[in-house]
mmCIF file of C-alpha atoms in Angstrom:
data_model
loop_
_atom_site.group_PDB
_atom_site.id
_atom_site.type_symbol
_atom_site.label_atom_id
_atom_site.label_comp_id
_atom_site.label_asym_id
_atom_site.label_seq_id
_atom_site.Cartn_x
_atom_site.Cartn_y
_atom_site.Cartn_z
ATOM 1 C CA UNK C 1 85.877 78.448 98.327
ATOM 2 C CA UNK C 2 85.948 82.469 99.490
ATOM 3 C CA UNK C 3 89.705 82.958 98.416
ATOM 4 C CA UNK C 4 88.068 81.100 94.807
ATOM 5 C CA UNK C 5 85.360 83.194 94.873
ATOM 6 C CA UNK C 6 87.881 86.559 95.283
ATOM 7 C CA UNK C 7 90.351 85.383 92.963
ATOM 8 C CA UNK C 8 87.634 84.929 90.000
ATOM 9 C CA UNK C 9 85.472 87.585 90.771
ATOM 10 C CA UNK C 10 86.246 89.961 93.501
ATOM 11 C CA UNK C 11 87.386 93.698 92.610
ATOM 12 C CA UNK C 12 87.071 97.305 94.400
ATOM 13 C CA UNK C 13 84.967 98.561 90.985
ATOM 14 C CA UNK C 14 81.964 97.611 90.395
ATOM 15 C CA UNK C 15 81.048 98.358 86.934
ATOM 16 C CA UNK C 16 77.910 98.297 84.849
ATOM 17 C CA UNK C 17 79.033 94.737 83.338
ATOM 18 C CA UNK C 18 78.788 93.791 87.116
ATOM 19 C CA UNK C 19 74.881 95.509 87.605
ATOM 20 C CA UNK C 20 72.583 92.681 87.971
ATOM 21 C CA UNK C 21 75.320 90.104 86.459
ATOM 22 C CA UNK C 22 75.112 87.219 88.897
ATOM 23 C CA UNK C 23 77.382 84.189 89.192
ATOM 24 C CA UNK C 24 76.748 80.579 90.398
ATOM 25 C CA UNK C 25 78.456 78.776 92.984
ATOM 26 C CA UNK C 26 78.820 74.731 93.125
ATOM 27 C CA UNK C 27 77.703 73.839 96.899
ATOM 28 C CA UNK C 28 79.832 71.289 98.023
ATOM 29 C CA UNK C 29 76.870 69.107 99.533
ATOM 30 C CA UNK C 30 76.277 68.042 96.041
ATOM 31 C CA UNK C 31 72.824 70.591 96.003
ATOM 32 C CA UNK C 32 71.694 72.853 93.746
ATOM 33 C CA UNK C 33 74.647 75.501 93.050
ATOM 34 C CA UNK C 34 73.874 79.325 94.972
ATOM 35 C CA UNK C 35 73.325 82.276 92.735
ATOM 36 C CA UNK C 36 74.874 85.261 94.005
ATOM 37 C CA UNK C 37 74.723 88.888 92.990
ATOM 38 C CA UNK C 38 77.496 89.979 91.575
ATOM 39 C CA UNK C 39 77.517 93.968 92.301
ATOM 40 C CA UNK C 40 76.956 93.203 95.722
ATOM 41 C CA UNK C 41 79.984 90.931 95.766
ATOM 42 C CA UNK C 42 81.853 93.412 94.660
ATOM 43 C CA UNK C 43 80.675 96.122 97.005
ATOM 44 C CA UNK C 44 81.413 93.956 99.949
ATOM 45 C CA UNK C 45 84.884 93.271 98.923
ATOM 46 C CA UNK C 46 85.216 96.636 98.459
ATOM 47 C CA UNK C 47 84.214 97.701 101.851
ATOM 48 C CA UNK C 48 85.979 95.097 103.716
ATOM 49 C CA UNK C 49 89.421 96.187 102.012
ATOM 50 C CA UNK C 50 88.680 99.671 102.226
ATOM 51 C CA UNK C 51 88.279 99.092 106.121
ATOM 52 C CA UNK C 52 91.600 97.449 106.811
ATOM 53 C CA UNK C 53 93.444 99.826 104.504
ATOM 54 C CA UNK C 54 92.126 102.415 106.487
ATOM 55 C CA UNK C 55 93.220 100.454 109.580
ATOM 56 C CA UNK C 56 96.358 99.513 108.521
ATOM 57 C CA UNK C 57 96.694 103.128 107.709
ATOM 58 C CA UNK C 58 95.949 104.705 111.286
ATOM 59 C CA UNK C 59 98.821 102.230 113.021
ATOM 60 C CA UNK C 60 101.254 102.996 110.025
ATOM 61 C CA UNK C 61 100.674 106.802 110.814
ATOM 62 C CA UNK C 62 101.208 106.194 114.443
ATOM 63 C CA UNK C 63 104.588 104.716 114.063
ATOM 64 C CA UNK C 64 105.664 107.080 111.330
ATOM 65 C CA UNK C 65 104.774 109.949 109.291
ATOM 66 C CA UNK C 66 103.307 108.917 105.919
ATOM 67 C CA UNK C 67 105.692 111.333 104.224
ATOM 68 C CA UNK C 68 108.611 109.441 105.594
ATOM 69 C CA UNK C 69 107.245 106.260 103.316
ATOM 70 C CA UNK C 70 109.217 107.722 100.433
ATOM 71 C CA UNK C 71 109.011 104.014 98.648
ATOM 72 C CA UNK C 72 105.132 104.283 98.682
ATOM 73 C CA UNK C 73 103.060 101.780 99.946
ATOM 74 C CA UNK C 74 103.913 97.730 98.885
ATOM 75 C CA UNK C 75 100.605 95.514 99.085
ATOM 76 C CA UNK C 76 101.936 91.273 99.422
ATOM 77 C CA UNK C 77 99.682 88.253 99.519
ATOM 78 C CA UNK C 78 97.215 87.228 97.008
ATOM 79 C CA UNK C 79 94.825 89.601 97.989
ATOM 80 C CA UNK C 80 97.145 92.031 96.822
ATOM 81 C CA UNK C 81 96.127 91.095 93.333
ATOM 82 C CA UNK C 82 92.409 92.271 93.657
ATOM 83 C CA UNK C 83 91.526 94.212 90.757
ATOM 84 C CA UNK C 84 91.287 97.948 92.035
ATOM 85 C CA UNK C 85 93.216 97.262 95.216
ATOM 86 C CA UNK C 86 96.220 99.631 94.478
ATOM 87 C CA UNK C 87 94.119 102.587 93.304
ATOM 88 C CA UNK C 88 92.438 102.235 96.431
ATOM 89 C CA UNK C 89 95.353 101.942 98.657
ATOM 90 C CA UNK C 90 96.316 105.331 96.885
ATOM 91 C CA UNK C 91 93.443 107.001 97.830
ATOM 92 C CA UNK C 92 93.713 105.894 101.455
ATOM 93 C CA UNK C 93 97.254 106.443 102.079
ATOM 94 C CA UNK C 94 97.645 109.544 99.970
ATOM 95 C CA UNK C 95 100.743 107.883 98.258
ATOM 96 C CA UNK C 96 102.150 105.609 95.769
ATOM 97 C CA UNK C 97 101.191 101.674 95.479
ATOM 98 C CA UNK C 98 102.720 99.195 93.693
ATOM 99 C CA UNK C 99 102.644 94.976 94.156
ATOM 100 C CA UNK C 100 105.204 93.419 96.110
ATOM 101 C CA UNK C 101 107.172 91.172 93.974
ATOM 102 C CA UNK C 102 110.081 88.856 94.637
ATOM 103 C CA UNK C 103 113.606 89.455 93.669
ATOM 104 C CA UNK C 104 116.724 87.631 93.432
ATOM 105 C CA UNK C 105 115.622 84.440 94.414
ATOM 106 C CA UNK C 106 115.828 81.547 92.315
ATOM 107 C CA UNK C 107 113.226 79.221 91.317
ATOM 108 C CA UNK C 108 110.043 81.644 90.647
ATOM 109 C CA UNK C 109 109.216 81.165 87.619
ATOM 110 C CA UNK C 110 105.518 82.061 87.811
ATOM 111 C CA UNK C 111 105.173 86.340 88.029
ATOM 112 C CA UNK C 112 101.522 85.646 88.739
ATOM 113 C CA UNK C 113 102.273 84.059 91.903
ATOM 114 C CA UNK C 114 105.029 86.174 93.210
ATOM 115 C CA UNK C 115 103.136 88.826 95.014
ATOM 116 C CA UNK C 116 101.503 85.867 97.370
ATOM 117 C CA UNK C 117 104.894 84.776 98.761
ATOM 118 C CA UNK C 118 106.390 87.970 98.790
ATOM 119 C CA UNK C 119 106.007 88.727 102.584
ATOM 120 C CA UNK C 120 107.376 84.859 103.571
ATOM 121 C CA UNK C 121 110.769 85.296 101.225
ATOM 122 C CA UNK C 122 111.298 89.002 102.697
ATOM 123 C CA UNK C 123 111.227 87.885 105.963
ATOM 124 C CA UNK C 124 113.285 84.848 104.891
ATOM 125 C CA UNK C 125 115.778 87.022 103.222
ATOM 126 C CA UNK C 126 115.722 89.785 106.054
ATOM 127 C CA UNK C 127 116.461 86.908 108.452
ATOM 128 C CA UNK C 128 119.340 85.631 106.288
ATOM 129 C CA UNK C 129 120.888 89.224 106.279
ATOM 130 C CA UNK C 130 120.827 89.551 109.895
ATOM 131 C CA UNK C 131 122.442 86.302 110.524
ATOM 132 C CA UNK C 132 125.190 87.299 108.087
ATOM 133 C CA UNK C 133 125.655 90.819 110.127
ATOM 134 C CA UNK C 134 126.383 88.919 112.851
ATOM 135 C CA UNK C 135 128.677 86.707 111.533
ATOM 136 C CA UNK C 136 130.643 89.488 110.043
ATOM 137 C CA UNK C 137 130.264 91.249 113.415
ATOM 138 C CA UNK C 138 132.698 88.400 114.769
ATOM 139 C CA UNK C 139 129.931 87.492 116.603
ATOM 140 C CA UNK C 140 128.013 84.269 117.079
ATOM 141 C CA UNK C 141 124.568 83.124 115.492
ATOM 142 C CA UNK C 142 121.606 83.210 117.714
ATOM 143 C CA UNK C 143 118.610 81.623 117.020
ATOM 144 C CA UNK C 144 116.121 82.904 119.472
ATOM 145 C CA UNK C 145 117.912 87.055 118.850
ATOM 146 C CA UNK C 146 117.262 86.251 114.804
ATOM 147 C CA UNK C 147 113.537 85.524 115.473
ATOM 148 C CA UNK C 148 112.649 88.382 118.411
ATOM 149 C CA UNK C 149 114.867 90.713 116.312
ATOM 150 C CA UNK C 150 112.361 90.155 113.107
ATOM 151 C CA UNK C 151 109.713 90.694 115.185
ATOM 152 C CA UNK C 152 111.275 94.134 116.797
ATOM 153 C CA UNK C 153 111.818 92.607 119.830
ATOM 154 C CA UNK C 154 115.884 92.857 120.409
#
């Protein structure tokens, strides 16, 4: 029901449509459906992703200067489709955003849905990479090093 909720109405903006709109929410115990303000929807979505950009921000900067991100700043998952979300990330991490999308793989047909498995077929395709490194390498695959080595753990 929350990821719902986001998906229909959640944003970083809250506009004047949103002032004093409110929208109602079926309660699954078959009751009366809850009314809920939709400005302050918004601003809580707002602050919640404002606080883990910021977050996400301070450990990125710890590990690397935020210069050095010449590529900008890629935002994955389905959450990465909030309306406003890349003109916040902007602000926070004083560079460029843009959505994560999937490429070269076969079988997405959907562009909406892209950005929410975008993280899962990286990995995927960063794990198939290092396998065939290896195997070039003249060495033998190893499970266990594929995984720990994803994880920055060689």
């Amino acid at each position: 029901m929350a990821d719902q909720l986001k998906i229909e109405h959640g944003s970083t903006a809250v506009e004047d449509v949103a002032r004093g709109s409110t929208i109602s929410i079926p309660n699954s115990n078959g009751l009366n459906p809850r009314v809920i303000n939709l400005e302050h929807l918004r601003r809580i979505v707002h602050a919640r992703l404002e606080e883990i950009l910021e977050i996400v921000e301070q450990r990125v900067s710890q590990s690397i200067p935020l210069e050095d991100l010449h590529g900008g700043v890629v935002l994955c998952g389905g959450v990465a489709q909030t309306p406003g979300l890349l003109r916040l990330a902007e602000r926070i991490f004083q560079l460029p955003a843009r959505l994560g999308r999937i490429e070269c793989v076969s079988g997405f047909v959907d562009d909406r849905g892209q950005v929410e498995f975008a993280t899962a077929v990286g990995l995927a395709k960063l794990g198939s990479f290092r396998i065939q490194q290896q195997m070039t390498e003249g060495g033998r695959w190893n499970l266990r090093k594929t995984i720990s080595g994803l994880f920055g753990r060689d």
